[in-house]
Coordinates of N, CA and C and ligand atoms in Angstrom, one line a residue:
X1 N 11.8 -40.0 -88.9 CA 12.2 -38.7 -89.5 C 13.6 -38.9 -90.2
X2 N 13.7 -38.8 -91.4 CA 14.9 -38.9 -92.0 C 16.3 -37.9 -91.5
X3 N 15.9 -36.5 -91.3 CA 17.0 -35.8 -90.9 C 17.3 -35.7 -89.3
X4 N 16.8 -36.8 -88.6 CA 17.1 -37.4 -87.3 C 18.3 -37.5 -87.4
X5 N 18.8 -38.4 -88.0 CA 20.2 -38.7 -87.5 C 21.3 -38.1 -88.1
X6 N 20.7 -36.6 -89.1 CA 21.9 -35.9 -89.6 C 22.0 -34.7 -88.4
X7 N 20.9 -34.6 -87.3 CA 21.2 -33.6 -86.4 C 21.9 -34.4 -85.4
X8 N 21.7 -35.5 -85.3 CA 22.3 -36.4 -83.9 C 23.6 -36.2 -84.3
X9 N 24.2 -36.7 -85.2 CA 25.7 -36.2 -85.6 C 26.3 -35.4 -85.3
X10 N 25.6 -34.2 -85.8 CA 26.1 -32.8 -85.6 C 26.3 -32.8 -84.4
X11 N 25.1 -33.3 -83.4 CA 25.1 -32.7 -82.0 C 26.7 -33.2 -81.5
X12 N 26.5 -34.8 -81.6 CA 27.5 -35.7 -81.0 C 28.9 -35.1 -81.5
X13 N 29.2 -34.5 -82.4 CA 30.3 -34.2 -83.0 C 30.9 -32.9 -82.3
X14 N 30.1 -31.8 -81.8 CA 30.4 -30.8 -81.4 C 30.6 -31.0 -80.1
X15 N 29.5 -31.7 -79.3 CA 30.3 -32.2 -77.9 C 31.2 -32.8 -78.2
X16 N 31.9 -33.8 -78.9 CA 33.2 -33.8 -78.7 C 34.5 -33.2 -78.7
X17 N 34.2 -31.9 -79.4 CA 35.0 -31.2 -79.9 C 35.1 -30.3 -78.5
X18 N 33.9 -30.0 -77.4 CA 34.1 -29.0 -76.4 C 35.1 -29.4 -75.5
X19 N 35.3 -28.5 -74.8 CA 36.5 -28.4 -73.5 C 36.4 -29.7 -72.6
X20 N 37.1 -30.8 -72.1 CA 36.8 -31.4 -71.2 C 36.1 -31.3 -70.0
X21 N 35.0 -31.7 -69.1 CA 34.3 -31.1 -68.5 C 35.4 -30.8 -66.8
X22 N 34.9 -29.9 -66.3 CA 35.9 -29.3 -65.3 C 35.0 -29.0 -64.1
X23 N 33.6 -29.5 -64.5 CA 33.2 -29.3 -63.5 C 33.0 -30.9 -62.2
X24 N 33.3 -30.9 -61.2 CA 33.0 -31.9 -60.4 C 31.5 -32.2 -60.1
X25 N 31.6 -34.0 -59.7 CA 29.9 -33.8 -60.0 C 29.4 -33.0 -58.5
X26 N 27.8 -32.6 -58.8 CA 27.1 -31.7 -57.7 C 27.5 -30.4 -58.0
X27 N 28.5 -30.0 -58.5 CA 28.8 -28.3 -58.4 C 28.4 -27.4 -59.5
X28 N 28.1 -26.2 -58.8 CA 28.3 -25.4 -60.3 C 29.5 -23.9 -60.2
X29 N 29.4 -23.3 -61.1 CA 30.6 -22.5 -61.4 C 30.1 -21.0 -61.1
X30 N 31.0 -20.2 -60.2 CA 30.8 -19.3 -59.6 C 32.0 -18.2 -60.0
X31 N 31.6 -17.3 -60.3 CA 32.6 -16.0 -60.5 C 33.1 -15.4 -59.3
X32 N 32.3 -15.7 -58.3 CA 32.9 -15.1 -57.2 C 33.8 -15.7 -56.5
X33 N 34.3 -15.1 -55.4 CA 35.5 -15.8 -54.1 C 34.4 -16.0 -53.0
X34 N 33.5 -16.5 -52.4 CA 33.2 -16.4 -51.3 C 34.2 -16.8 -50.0
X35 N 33.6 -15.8 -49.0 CA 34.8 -16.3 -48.2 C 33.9 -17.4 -47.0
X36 N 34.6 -18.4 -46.2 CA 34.0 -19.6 -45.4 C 35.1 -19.9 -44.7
X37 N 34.4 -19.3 -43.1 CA 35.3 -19.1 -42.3 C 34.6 -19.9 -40.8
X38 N 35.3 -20.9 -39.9 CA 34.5 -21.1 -39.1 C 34.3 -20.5 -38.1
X39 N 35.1 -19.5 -37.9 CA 35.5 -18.4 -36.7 C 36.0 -16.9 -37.2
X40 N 36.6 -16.0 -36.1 CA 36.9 -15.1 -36.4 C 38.4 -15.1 -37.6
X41 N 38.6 -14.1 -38.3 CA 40.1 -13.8 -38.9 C 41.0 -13.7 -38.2
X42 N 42.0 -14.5 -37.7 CA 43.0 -13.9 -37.1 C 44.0 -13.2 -37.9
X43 N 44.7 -11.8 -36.9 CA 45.8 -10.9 -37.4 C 47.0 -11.2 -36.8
X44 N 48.0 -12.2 -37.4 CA 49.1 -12.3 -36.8 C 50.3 -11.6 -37.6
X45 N 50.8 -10.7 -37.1 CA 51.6 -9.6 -37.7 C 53.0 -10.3 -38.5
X46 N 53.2 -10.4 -39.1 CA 54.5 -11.0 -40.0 C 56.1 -11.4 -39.3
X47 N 55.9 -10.2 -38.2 CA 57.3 -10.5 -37.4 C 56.5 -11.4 -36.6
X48 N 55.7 -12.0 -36.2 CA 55.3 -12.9 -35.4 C 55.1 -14.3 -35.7
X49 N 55.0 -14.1 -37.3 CA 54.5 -15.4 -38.0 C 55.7 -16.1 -38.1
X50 N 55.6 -17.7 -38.6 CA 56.5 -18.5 -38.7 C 55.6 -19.8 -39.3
X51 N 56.3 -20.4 -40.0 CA 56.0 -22.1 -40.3 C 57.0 -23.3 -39.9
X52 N 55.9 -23.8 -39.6 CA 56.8 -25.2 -39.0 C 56.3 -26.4 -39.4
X53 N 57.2 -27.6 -39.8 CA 57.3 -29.0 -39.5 C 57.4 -30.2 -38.5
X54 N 56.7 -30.7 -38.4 CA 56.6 -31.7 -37.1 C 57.2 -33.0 -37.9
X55 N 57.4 -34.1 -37.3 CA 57.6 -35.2 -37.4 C 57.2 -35.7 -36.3
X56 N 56.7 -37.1 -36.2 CA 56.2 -38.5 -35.2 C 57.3 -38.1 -34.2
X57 N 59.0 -38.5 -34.3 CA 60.0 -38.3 -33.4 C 59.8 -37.0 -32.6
X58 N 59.3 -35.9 -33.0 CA 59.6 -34.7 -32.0 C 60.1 -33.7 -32.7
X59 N 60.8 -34.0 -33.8 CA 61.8 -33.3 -34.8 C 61.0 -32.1 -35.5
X60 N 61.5 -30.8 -35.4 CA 60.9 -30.2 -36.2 C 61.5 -28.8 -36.9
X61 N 61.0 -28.3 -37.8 CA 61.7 -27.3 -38.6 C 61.1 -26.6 -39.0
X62 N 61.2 -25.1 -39.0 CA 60.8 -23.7 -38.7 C 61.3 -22.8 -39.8
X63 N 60.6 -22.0 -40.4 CA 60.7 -21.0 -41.0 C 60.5 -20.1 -40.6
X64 N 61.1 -18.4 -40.3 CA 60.4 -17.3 -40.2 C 59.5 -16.7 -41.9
X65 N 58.4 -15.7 -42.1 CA 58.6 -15.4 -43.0 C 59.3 -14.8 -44.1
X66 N 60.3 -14.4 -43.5 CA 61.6 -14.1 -45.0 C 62.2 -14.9 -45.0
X67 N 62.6 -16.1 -44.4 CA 62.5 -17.6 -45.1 C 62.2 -18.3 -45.6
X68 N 61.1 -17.7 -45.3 CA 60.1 -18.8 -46.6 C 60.0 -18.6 -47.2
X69 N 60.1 -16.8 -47.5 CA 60.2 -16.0 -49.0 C 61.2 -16.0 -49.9
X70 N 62.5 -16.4 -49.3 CA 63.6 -16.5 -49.8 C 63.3 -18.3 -50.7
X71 N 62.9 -19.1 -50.3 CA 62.3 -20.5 -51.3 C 61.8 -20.0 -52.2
X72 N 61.9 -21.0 -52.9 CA 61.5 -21.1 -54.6 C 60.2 -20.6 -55.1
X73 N 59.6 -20.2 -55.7 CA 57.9 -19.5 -55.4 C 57.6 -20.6 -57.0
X74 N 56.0 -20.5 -56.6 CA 55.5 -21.0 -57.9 C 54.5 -19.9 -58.1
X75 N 54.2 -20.1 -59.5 CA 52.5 -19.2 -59.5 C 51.7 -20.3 -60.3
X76 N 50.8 -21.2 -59.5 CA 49.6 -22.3 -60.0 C 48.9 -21.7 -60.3
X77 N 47.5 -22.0 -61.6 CA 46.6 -21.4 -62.1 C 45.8 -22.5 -61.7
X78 N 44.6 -22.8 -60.9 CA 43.9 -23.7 -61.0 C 42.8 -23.6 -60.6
X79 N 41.9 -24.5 -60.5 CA 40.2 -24.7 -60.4 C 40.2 -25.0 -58.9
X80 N 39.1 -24.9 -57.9 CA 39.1 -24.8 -56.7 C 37.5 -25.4 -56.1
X81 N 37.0 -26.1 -55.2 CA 35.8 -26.9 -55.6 C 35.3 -27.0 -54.0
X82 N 34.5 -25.8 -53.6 CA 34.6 -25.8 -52.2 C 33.1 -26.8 -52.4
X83 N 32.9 -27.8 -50.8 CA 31.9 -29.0 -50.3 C 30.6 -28.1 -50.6
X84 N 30.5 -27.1 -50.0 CA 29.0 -26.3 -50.4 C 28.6 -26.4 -51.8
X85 N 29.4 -26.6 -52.5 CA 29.3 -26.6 -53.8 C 29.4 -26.2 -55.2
X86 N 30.1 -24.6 -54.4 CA 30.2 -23.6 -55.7 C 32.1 -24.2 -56.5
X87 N 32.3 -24.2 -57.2 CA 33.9 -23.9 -58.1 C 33.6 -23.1 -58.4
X88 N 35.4 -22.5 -58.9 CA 36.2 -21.7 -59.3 C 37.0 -21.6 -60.1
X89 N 36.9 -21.5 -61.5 CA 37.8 -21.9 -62.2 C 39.1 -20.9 -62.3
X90 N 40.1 -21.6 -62.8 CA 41.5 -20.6 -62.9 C 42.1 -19.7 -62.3
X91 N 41.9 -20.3 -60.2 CA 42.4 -19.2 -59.6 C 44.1 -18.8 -59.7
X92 N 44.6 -17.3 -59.7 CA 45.6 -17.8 -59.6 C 46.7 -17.0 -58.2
X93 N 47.6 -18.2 -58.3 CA 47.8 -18.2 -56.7 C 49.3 -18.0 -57.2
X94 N 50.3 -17.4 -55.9 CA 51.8 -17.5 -55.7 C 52.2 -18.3 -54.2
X95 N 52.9 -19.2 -54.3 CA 53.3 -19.7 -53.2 C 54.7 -20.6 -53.1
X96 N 54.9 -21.4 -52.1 CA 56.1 -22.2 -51.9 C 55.3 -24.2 -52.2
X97 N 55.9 -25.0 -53.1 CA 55.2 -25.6 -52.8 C 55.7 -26.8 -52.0
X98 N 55.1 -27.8 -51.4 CA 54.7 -28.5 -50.1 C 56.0 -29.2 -49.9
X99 N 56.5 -29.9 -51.7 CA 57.6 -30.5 -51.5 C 58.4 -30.1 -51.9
X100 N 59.3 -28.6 -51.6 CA 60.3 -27.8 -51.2 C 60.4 -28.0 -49.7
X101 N 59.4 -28.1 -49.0 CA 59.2 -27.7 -47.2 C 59.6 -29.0 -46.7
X102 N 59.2 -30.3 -47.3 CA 59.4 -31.5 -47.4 C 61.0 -32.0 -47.6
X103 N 61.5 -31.7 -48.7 CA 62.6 -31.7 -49.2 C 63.8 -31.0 -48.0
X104 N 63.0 -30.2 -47.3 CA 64.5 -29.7 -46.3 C 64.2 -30.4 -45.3
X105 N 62.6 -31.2 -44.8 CA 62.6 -31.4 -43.2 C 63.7 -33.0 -43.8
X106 N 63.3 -33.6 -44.9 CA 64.1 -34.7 -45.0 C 65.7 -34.7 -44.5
X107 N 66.1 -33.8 -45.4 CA 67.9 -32.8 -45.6 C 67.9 -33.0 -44.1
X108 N 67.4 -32.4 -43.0 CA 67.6 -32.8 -41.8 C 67.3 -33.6 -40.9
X109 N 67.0 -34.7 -41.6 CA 66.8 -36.2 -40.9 C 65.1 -36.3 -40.7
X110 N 64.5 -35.3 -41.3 CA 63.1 -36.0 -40.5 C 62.5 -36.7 -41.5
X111 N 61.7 -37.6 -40.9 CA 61.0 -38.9 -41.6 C 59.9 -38.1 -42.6
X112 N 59.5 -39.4 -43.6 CA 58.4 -38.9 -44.1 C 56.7 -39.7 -43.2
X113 N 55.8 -39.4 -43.9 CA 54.5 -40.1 -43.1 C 53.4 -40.5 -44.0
X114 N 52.7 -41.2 -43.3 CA 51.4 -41.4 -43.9 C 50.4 -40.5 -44.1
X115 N 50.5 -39.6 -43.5 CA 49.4 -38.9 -43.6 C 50.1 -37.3 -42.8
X116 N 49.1 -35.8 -42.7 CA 49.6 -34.6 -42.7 C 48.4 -34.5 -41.3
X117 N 48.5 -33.4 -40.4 CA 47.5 -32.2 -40.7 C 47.9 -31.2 -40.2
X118 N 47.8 -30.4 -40.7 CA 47.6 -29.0 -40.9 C 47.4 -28.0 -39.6
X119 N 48.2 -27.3 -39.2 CA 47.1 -26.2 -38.2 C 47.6 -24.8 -38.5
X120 N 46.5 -24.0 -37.7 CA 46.4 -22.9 -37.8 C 46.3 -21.5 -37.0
X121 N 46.7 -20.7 -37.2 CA 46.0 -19.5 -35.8 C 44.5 -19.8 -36.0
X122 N 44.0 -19.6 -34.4 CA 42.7 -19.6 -35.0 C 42.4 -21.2 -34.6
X123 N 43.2 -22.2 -34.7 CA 42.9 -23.6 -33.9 C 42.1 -24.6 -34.9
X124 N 42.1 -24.0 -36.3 CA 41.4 -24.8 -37.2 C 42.4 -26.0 -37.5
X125 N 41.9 -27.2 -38.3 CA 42.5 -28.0 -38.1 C 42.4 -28.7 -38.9
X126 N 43.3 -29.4 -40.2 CA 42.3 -30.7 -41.5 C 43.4 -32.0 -41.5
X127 N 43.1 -32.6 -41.8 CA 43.6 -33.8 -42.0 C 43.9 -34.6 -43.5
X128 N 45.0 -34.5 -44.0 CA 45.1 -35.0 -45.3 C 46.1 -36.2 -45.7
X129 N 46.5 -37.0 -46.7 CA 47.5 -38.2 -47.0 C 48.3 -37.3 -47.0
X130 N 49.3 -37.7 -47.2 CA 50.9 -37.5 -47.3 C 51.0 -37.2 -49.0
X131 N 50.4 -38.7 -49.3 CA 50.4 -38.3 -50.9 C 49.7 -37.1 -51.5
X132 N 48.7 -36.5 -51.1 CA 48.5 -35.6 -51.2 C 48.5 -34.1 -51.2
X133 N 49.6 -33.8 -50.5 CA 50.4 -33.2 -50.3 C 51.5 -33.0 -50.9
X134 N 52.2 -33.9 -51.8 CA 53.7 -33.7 -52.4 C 53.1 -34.7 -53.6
X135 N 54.3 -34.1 -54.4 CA 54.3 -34.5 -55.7 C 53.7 -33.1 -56.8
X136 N 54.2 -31.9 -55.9 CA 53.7 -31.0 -56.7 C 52.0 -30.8 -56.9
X137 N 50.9 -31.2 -55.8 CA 50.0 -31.2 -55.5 C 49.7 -30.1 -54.7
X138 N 50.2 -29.6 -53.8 CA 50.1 -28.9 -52.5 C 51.0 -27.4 -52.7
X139 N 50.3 -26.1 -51.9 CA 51.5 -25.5 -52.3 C 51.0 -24.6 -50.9
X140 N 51.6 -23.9 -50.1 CA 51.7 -22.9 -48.8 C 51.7 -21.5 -49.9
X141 N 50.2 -20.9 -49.8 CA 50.1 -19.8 -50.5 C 50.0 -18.3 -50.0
X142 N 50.9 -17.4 -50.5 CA 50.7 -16.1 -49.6 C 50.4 -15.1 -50.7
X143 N 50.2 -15.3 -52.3 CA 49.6 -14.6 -52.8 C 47.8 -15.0 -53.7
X144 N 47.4 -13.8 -53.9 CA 46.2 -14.5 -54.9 C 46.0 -13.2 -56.0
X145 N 45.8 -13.7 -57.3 CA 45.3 -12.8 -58.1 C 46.2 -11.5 -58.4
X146 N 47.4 -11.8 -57.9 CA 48.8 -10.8 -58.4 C 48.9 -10.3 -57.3
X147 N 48.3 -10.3 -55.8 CA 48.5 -9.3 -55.1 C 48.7 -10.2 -53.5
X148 N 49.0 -9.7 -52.2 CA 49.2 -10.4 -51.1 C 47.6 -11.2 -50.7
X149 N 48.1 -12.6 -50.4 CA 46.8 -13.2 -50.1 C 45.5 -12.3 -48.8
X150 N 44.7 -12.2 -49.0 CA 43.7 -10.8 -48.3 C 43.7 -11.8 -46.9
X151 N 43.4 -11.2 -45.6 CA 43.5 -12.1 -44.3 C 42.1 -12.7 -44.5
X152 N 40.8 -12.5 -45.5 CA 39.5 -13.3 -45.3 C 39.7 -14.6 -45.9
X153 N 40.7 -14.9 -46.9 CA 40.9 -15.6 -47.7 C 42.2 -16.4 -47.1
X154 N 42.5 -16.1 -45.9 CA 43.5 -16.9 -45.1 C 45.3 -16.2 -44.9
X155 N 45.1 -14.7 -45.4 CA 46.2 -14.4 -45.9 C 46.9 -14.2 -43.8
X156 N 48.3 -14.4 -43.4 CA 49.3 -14.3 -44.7 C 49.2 -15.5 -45.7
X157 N 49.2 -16.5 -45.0 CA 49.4 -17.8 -45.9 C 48.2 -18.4 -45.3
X158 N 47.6 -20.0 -46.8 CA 47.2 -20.4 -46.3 C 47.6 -21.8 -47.1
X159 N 47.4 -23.1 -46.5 CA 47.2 -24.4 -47.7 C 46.9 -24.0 -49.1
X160 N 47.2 -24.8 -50.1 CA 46.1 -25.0 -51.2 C 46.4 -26.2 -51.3
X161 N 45.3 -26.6 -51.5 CA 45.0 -28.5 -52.6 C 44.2 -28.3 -53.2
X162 N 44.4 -27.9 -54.1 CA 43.1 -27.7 -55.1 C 42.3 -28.9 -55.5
X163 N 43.1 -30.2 -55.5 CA 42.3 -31.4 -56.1 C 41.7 -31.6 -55.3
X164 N 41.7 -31.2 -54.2 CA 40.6 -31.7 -52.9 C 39.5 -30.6 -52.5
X165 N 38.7 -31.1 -52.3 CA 37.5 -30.2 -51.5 C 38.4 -28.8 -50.7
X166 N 37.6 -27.6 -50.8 CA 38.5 -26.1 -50.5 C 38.6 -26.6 -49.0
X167 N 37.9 -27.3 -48.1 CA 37.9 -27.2 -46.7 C 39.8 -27.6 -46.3
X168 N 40.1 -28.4 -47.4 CA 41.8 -29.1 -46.6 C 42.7 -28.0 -47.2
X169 N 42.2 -26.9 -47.6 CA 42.9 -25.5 -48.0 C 43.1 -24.7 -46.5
X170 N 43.7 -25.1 -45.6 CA 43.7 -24.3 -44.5 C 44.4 -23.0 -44.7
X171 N 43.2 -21.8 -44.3 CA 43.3 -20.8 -44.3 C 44.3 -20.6 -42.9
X172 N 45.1 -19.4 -43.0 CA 46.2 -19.1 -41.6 C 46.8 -19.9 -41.2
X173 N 47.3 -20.8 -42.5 CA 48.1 -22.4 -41.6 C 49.2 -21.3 -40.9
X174 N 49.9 -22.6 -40.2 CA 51.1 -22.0 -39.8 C 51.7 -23.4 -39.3
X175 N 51.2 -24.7 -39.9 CA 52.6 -25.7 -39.9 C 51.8 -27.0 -40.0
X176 N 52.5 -28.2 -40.4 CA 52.0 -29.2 -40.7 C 52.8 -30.1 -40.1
X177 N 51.7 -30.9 -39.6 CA 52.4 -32.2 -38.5 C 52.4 -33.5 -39.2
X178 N 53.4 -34.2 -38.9 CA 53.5 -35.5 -39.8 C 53.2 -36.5 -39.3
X179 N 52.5 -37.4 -39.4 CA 52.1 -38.6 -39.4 C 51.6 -39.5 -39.4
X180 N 51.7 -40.8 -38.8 CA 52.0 -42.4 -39.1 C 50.3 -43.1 -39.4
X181 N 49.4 -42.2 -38.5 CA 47.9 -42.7 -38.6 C 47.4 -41.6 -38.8
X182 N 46.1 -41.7 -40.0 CA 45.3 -40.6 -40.1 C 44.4 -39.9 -38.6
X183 N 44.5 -38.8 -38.3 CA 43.4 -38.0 -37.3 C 43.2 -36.8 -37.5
X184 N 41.1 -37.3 -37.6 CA 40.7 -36.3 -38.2 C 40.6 -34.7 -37.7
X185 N 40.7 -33.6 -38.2 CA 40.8 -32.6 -38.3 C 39.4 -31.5 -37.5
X186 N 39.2 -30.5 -37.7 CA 38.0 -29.8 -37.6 C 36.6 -30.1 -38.0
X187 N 36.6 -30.2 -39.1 CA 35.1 -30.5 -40.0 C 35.4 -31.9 -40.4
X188 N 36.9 -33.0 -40.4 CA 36.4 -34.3 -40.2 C 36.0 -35.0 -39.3
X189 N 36.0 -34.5 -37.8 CA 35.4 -34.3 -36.7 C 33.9 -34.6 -36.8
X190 N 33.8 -34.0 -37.4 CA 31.8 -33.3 -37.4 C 31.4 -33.5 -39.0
X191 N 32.3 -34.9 -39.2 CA 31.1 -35.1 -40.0 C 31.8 -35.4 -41.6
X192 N 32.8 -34.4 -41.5 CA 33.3 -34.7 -43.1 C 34.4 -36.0 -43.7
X193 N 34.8 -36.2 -44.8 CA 35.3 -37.3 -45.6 C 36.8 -36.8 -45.4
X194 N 37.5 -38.1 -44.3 CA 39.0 -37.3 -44.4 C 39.9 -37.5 -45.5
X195 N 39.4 -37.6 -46.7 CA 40.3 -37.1 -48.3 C 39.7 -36.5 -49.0
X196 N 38.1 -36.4 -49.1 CA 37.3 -34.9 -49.8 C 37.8 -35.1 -51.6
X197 N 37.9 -35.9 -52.1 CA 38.0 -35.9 -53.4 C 36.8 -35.5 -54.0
X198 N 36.8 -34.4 -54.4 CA 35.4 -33.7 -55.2 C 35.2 -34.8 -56.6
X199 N 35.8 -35.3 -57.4 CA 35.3 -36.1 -58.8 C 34.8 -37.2 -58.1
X200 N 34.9 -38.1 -56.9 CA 34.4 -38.9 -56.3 C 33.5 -38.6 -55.2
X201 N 33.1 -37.5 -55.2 CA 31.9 -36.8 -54.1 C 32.7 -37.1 -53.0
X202 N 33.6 -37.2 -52.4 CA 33.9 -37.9 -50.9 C 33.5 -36.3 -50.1
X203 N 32.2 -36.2 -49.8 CA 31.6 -34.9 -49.0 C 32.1 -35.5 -47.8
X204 N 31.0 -36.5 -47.1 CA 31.1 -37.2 -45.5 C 31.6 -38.2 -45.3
X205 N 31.9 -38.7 -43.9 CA 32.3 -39.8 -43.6 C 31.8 -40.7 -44.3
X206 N 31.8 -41.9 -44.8 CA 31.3 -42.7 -45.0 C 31.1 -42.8 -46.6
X207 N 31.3 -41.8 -47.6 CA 31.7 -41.7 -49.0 C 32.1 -42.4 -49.3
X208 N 32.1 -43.2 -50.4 CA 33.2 -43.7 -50.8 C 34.5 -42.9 -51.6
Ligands
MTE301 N1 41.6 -21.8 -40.8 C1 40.6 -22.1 -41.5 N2 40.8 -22.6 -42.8 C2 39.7 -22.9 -43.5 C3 38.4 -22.7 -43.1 C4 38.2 -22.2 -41.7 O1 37.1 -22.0 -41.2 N3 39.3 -21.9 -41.0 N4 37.3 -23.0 -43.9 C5 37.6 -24.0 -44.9 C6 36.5 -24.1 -45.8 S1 35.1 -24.9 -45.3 C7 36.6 -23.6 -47.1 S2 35.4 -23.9 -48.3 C8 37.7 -22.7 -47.5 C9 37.1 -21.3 -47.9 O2 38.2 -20.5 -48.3 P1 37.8 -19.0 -48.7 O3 37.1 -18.4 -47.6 O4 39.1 -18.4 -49.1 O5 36.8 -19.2 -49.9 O6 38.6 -22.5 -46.5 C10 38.9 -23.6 -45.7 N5 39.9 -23.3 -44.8
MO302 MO1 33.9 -25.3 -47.3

């Protein structure tokens, strides 16, 4: 057929011209927020809350929250890629990010590490690199969508890593422990991939 390869052109030309793809493989794109929770919501009232830093030595460093509020705030706009498989494109979030929190436990002598995790009210628990976490990757979020983060969605605060699978988004964090060997978390426990890189499917253990 002669006008075969005046449509192939066209075709090939206009895919290149589209948006880079944004979707991770396995997923598709959801307008909604679902919320995925392994337990109840916990309500810890604001004068009660606090974040903290651990280090391997014992060392650690505490924020109340008008401390924390008083740090530098960001507002990230980004895509979000929970393991069940739905994304989210362009959420947008207000928070402190990881290495501001980092940058003061240093200021007072504490080490850095190989690896983080995470905990939470509520006893949840993830496990992630270090690199992962800083370098302006990571941010401790207490708003979403212009308004205070909702408690289903982990409010007051929760993680974000967006490059990572939503599960190392710990909802209710309330502090991150540092160190020297990876140990896995809640759902790396039972099963899951402890770096969850969605462009590389890392769903379960054993992923590459
Ligand atoms: N504390 C806590 N954080 C959590 C979870 C949880 O059960 N408890 N679920 C994780 C999972 S599996 C996902 S997909 C996201 C869901 O966040 P969302 O409910 O705001 O969509 O939170 C993650 N953080
Ligand atoms: Mo999830």
């Amino acid at each position: 057929m002669s006008d075969t390869p005046f449509i192939a052109r066209g075709f090939h030309a206009k895919r290149a011209n589209a948006a880079p793809n944004r979707l991770p493989p396995g997923q598709y794109e959801t307008r909604d927020f679902p919320v995925l929770s392994a337990g109840p919501t916990p309500h810890t009232p604001l004068s009660k809350w606090d974040f903290t830093i651990l280090d391997s030595s014992g060392t650690s460093l505490r924020w109340t929250w008008d401390e924390l509020q008083a740090l530098p705030h960001d507002t990230p706009t980004v895509d979000i890629h929970c393991v069940t498989k739905w994304s989210k494109f362009d959420t947008r979030w207000e928070g402190i990010s990881v290495d501001t929190l980092f940058d003061a436990a240093r200021a007072k002598g504490m080490a850095d590490g190989a690896f983080i995790v995470a905990f939470c009210d509520g006893g949840y628990t993830t496990n992630l690199p270090f690199s992962d976490v800083t370098g302006g990757k990571a941010w401790v979020a207490f708003g979403y969508d212009g308004a205070p983060l909702p408690p289903e969605h982990g409010g007051p605060a929760r993680l974000l890593v967006p490059h990572l699978y939503f599960w190392k988004s710990a909802k209710w964090v309330r502090g991150l422990r540092i160190l020297q060997r990876d140990a896995p978390g809640f759902w790396e426990q039972l099963g899951y991939h402890d770096r969850g890189d969605p462009w590389r499917e890392q769903r379960y253990q054993g992923d590459p």
